[in-house]
CSV table of C-alpha atoms and ligand atoms in Angstrom, one decimal:
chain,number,residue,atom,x,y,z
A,166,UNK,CA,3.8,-15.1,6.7
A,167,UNK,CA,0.5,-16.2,8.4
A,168,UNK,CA,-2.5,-15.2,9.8
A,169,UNK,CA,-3.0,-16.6,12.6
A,170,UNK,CA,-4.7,-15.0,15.1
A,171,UNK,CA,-3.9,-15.6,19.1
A,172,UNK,CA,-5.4,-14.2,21.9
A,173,UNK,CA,-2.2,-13.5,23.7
A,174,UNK,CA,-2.5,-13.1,27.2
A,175,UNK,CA,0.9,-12.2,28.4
A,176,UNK,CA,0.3,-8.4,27.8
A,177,UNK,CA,0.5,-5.6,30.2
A,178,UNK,CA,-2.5,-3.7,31.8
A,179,UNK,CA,-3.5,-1.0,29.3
A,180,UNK,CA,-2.4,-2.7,26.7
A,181,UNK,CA,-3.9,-0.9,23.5
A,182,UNK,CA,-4.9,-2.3,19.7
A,183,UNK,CA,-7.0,-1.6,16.6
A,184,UNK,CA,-6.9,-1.2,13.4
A,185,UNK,CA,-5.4,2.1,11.7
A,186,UNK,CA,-6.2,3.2,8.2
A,187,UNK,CA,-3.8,5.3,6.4
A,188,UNK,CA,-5.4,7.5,4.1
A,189,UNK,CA,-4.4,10.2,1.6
A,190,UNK,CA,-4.0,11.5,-1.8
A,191,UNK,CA,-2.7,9.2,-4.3
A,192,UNK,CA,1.4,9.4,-4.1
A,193,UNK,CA,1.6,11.1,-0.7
A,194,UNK,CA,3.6,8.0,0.3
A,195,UNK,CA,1.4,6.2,2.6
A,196,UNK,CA,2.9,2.7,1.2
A,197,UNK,CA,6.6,3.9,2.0
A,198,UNK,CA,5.3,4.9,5.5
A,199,UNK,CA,3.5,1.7,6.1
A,200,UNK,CA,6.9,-0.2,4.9
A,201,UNK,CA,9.4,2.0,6.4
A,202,UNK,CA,7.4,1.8,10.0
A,203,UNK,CA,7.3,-2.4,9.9
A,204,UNK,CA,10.7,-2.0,8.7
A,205,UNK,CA,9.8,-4.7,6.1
A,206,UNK,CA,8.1,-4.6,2.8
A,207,UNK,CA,4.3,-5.5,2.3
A,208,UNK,CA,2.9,-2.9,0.1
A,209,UNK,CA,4.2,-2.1,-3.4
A,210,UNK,CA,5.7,1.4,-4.0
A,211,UNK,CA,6.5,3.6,-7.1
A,212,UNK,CA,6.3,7.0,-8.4
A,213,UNK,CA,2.6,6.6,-9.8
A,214,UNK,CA,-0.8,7.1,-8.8
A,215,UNK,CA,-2.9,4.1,-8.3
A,216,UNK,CA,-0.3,1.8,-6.9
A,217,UNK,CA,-1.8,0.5,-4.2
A,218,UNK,CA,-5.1,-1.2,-5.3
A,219,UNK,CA,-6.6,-3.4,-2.6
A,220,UNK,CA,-6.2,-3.4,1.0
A,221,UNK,CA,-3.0,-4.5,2.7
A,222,UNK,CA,-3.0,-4.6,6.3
A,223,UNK,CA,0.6,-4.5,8.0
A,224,UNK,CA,0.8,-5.7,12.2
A,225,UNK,CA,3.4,-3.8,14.6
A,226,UNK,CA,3.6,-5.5,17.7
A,227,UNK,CA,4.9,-2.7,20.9
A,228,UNK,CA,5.5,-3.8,23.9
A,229,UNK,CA,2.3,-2.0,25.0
A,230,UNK,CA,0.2,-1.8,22.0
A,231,UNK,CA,-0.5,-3.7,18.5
A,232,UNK,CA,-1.0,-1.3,15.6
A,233,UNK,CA,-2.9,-3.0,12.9
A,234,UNK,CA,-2.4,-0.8,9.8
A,235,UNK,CA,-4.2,-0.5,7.2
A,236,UNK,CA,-3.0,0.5,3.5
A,237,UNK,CA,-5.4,2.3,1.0
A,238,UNK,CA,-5.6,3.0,-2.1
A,239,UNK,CA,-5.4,6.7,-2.8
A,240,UNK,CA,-8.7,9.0,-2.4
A,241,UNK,CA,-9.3,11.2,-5.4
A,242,UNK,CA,-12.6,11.3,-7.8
A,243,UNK,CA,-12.5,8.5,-9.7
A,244,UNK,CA,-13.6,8.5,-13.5
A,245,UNK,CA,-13.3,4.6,-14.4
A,246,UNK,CA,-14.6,1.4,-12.8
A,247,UNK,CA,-11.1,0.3,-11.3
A,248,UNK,CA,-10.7,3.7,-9.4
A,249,UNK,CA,-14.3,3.5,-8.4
A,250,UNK,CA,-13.8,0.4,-6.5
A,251,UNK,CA,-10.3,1.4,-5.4
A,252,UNK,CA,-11.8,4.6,-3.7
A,253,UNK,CA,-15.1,2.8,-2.2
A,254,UNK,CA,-12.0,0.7,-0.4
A,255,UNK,CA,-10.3,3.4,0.9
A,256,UNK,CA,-13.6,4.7,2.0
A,257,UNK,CA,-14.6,1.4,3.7
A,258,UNK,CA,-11.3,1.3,5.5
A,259,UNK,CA,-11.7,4.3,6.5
A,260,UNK,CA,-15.0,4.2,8.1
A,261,UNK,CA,-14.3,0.7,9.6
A,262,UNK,CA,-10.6,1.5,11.4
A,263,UNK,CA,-10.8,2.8,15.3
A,264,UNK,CA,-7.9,5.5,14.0
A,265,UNK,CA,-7.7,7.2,10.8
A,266,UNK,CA,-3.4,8.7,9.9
A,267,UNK,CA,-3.9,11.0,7.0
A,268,UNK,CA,-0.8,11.6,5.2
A,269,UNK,CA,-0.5,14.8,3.2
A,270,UNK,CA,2.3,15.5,1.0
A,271,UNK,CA,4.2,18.2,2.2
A,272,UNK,CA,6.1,18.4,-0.8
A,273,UNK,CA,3.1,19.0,-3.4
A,274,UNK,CA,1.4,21.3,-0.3
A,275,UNK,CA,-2.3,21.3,0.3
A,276,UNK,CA,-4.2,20.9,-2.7
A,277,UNK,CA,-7.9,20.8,-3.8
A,278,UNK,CA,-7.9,16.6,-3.0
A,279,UNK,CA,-6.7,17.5,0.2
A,280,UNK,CA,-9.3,19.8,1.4
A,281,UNK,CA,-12.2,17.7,0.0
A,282,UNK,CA,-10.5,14.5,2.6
A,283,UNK,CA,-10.3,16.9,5.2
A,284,UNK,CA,-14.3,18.1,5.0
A,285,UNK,CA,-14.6,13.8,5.3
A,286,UNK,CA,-12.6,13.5,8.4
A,287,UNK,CA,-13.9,16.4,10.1
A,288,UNK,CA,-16.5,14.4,12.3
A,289,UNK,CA,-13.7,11.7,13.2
A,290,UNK,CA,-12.4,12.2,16.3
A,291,UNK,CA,-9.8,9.9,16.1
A,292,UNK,CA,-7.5,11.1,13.6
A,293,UNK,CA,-4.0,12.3,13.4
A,294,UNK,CA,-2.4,13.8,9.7
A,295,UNK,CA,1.4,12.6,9.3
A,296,UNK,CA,2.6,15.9,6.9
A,297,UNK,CA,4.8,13.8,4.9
A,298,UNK,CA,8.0,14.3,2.9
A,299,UNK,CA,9.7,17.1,5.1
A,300,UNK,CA,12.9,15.8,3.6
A,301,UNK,CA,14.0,18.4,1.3
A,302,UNK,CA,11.7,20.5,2.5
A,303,UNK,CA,12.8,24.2,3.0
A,304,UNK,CA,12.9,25.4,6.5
A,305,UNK,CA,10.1,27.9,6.5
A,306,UNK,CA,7.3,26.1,4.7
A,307,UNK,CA,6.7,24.0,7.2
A,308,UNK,CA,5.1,26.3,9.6
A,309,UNK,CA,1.8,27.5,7.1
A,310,UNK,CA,1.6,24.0,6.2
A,311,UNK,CA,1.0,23.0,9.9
A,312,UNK,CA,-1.3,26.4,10.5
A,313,UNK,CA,-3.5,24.9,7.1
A,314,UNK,CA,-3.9,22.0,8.2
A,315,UNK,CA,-4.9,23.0,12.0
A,316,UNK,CA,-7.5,25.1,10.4
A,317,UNK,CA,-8.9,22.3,8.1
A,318,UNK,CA,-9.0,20.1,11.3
A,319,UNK,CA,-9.2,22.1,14.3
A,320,UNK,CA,-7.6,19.9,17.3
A,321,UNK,CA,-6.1,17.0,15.7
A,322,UNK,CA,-2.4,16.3,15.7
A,323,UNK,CA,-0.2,17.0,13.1
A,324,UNK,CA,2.9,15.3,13.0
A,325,UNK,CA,6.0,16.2,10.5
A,326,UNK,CA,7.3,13.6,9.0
A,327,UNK,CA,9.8,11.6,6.1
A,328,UNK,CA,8.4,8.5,5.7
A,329,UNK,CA,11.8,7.9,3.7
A,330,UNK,CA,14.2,8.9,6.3
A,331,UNK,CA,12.1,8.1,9.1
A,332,UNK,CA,11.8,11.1,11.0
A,333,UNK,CA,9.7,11.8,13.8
A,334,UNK,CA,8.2,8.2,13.8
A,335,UNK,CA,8.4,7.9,17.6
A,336,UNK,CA,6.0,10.9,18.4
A,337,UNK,CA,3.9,9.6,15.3
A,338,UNK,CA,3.7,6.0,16.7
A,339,UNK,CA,2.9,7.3,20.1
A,340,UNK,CA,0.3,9.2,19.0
A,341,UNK,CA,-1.3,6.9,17.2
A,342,UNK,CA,-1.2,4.5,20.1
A,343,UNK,CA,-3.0,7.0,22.1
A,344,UNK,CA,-5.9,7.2,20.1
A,345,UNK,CA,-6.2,3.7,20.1
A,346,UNK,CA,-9.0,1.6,22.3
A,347,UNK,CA,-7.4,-0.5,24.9
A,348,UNK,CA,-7.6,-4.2,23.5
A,349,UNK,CA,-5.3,-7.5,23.3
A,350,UNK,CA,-3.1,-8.4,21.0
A,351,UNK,CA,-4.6,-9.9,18.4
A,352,UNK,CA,-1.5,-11.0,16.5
A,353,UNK,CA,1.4,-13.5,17.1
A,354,UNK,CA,4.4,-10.9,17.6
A,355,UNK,CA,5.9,-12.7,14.6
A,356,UNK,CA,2.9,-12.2,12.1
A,357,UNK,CA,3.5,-8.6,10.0
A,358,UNK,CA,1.2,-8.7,7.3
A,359,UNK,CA,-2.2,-10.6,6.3
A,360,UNK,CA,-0.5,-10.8,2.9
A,361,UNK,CA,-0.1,-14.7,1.4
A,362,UNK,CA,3.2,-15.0,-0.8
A,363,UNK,CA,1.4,-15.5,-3.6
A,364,UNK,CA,-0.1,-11.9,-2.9
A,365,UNK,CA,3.5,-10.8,-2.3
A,366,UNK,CA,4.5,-12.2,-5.3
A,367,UNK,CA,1.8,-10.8,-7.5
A,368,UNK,CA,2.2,-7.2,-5.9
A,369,UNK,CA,5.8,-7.3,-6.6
A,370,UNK,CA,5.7,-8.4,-10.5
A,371,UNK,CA,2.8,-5.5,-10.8
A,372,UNK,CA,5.6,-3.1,-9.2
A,373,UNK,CA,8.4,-3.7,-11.6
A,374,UNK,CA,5.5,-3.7,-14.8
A,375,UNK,CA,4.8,0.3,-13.1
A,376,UNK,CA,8.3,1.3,-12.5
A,377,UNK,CA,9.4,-0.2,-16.3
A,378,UNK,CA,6.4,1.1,-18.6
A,379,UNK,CA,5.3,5.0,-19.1
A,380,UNK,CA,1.8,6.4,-19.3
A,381,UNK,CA,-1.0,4.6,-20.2
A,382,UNK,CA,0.3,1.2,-19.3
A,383,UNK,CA,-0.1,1.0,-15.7
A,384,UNK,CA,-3.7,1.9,-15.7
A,385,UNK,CA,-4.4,-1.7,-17.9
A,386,UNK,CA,-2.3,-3.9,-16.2
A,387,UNK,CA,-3.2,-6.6,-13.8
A,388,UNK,CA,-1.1,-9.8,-12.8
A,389,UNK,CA,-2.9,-13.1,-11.5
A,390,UNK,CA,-0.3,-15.9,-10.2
A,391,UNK,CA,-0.9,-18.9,-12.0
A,392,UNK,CA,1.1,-21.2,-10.1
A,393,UNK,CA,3.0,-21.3,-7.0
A,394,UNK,CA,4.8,-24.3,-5.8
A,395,UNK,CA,7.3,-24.9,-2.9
A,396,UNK,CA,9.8,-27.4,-3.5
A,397,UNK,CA,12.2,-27.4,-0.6
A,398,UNK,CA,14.7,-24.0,-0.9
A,399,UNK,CA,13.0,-23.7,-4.5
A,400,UNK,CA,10.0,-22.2,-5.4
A,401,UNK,CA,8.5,-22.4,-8.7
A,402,UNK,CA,6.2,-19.4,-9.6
A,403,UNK,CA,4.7,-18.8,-13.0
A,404,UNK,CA,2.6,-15.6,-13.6
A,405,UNK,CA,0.6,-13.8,-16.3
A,406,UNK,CA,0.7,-9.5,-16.4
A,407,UNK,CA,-3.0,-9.0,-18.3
A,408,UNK,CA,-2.8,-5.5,-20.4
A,409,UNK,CA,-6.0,-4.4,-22.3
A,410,UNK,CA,-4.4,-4.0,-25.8
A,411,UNK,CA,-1.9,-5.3,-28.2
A,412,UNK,CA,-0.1,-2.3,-28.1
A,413,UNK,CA,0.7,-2.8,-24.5
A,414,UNK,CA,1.4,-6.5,-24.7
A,415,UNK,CA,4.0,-5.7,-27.2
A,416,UNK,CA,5.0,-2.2,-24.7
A,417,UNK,CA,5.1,-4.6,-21.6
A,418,UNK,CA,7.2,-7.1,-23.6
A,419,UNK,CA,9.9,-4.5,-25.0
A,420,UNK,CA,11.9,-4.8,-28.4
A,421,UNK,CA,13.3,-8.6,-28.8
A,422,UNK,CA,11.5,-9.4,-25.2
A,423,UNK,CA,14.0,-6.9,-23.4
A,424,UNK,CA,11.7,-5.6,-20.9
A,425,UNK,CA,9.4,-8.5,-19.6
A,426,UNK,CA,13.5,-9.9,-19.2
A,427,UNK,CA,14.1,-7.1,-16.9
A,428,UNK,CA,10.7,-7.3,-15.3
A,429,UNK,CA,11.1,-10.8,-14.0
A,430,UNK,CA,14.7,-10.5,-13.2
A,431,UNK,CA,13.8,-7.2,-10.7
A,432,UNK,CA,11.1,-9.3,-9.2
A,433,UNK,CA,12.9,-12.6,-9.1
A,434,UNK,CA,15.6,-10.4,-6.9
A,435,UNK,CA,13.3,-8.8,-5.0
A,436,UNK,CA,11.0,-11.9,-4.5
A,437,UNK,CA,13.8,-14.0,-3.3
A,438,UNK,CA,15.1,-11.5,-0.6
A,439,UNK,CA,11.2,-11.0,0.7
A,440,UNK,CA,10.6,-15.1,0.6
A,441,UNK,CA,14.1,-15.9,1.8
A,442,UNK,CA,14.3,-18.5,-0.7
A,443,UNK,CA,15.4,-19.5,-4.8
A,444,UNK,CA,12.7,-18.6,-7.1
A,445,UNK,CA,12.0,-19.9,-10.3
A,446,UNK,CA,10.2,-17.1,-11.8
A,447,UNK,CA,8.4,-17.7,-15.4
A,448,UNK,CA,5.9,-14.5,-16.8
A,449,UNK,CA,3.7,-14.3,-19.3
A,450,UNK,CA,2.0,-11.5,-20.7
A,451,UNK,CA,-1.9,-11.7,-22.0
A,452,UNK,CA,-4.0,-9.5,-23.7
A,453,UNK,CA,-7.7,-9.4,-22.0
A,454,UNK,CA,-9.7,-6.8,-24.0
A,455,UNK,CA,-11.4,-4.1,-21.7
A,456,UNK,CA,-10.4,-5.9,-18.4
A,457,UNK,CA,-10.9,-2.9,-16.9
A,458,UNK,CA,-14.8,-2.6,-17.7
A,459,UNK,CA,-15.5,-6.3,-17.3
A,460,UNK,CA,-17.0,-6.5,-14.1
A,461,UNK,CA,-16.3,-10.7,-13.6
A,462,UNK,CA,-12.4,-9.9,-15.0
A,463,UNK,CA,-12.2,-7.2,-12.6
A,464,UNK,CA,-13.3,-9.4,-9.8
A,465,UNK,CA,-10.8,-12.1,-10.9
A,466,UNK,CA,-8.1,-9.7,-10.8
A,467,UNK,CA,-9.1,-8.7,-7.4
A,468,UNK,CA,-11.0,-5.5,-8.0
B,1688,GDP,N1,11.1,12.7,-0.7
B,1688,GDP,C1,10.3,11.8,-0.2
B,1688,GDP,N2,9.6,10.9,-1.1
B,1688,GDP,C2,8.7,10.1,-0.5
B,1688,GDP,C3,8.5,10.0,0.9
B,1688,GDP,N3,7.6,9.0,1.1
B,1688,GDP,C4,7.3,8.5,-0.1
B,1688,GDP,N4,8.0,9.1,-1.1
B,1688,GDP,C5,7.9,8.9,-2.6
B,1688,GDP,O1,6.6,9.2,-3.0
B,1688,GDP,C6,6.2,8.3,-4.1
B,1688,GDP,C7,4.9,7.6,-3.8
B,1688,GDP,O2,5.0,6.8,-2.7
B,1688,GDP,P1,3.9,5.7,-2.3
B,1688,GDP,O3,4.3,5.1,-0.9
B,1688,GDP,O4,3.7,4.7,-3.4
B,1688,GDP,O5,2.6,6.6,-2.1
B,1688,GDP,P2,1.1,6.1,-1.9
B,1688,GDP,O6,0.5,6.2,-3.3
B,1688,GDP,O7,0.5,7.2,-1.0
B,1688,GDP,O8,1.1,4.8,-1.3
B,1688,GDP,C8,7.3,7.2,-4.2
B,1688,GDP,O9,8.1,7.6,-5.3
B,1688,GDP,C9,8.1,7.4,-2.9
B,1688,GDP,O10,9.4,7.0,-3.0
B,1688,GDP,C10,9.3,10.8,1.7
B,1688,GDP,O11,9.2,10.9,3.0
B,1688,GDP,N5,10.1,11.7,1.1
B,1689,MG,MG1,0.2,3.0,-2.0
């Protein structure tokens, strides 16, 4: 993974690039798409709001165009300090990207969140909604959805999709191709992600801390990658999860250490598959009171 960038020449005439932001509710599955498109794994998924906390850009190279995507954190009103600044991202990314993709949740069908993102796109002209999760989806709710969603955004194309089956991402990717400016590549063909390793990494351990712990614990937690060290086909990685309370040290840690076991076994899997090489994976787990309101914590933690 680097991020290198190349002015490649060898492109054809007409060639298009730019940067695409993919924007949405929380859990509409804008992370799966972005993975499931690259066919490779760079942002962090699970079943919970507020999984995706910075932004995580993810290259596809086409023969005829370079889609530089974008991965947000969800847009929703934020009530603490750590949404605040996750949603300002989003926002910025947004604003900044030549196209916006706004994935809706077909599933969960157009809610209140939905219609207050579609009043902010409605002076964008580059924009195209990805209606998300038709899998399972019965037959004849697809068509209001897509009548909705023309009448929230009069003109723009809506495309059906399953970001977990990958359906219809042809006419999505051409699409979004379309609305793109015509630009070089900016990328080395082999380059996927801006993401270091050691981002990787920290994503990764964060994922398996949401997927083992319920409720409030997601919300607290925060992991900063103390060490990283390549020796040969080994890497040596040690890590700390930050919580805000005792109580979700001794949560994160499980009865007799059971779950930080499981935690750094799932990622030390997981890590050595995405890294192509042995990990040695060592995590800690530290309580920082309040993280989440410190503002020079929360900047250390990448907020
Ligand atoms: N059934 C179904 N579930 C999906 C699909 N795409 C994403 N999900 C699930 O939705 C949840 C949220 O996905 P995620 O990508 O983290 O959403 P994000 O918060 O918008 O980035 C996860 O449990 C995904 O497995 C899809 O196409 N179909
Ligand atoms: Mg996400």
């Amino acid at each position: 993974m680097q991020t290198v960038r190349s002015q490649s020449s060898e492109v054809p005439t007409g060639h298009r690039s730019g940067f695409v932001a993919i924007i949405g509710r929380p859990n509409v599955g804008k992370s799966t798409l972005l993975n499931q498109v690259l066919g490779q794994k760079v942002a962090i998924v699970t079943p919970k709001p507020q999984t995706t906390r910075g932004r995580i850009l993810g290259i596809l190279t086409l023969p005829d165009a370079q889609i530089i995507f974008v991965d947000t954190p969800g847009l929703h009103r934020p009530r603490s300090m750590v949404n605040q600044r996750m949603v300002e991202a989003a926002e910025r990314a947004a604003a900044e990207a030549d196209v916006r993709l706004w994935v809706v949740d077909a599933q969960a069908g157009i809610t209140a969140g939905d219609r207050a993102i579609a009043v902010q796109l409605q002076g964008t002209a580059e924009t195209c909604v990805a209606l998300n999760k038709i899998d399972g989806l019965p037959r004849n709710a697809l068509l209001p959805l897509l009548a909705a969603l023309d009448e929230m955004l009069p003109g723009r194309h809506v495309i059906p999709v399953s970001a977990l089956r990958k359906t219809n991402f042809n006419e999505l990717l051409e699409q979004l191709v379309r609305l793109l400016p015509v630009g070089p590549r900016y990328y080395d063909p082999e380059v996927f992600t801006d993401q270091t390793e050691r981002l990787l990494a920290q994503e990764v351990i964060r994922e398996k801390v949401l997927l083992q712990t319920e409720a409030e614990v997601p919300y607290a937690v925060a992991v900063t990658i103390d060490q990283f060290e390549d020796k040969g086909k080994v890497a040596v990685i040690s890590a700390t999860i930050h919580v805000e309370r005792a109580s979700q040290k001794a949560i994160v840690i499980g009865a007799g250490g059971k779950r930080i076991k499981e935690i750094g076994r799932a990622a030390r899997i997981e890590l050595e598959a995405l890294l192509g090489r042995r990990l040695y994976l060592e995590v800690f787990v530290r309580v920082q009171e309040e993280w989440t309101k410190r503002r020079a914590l929360l900047k250390e933690f990448g907020f």
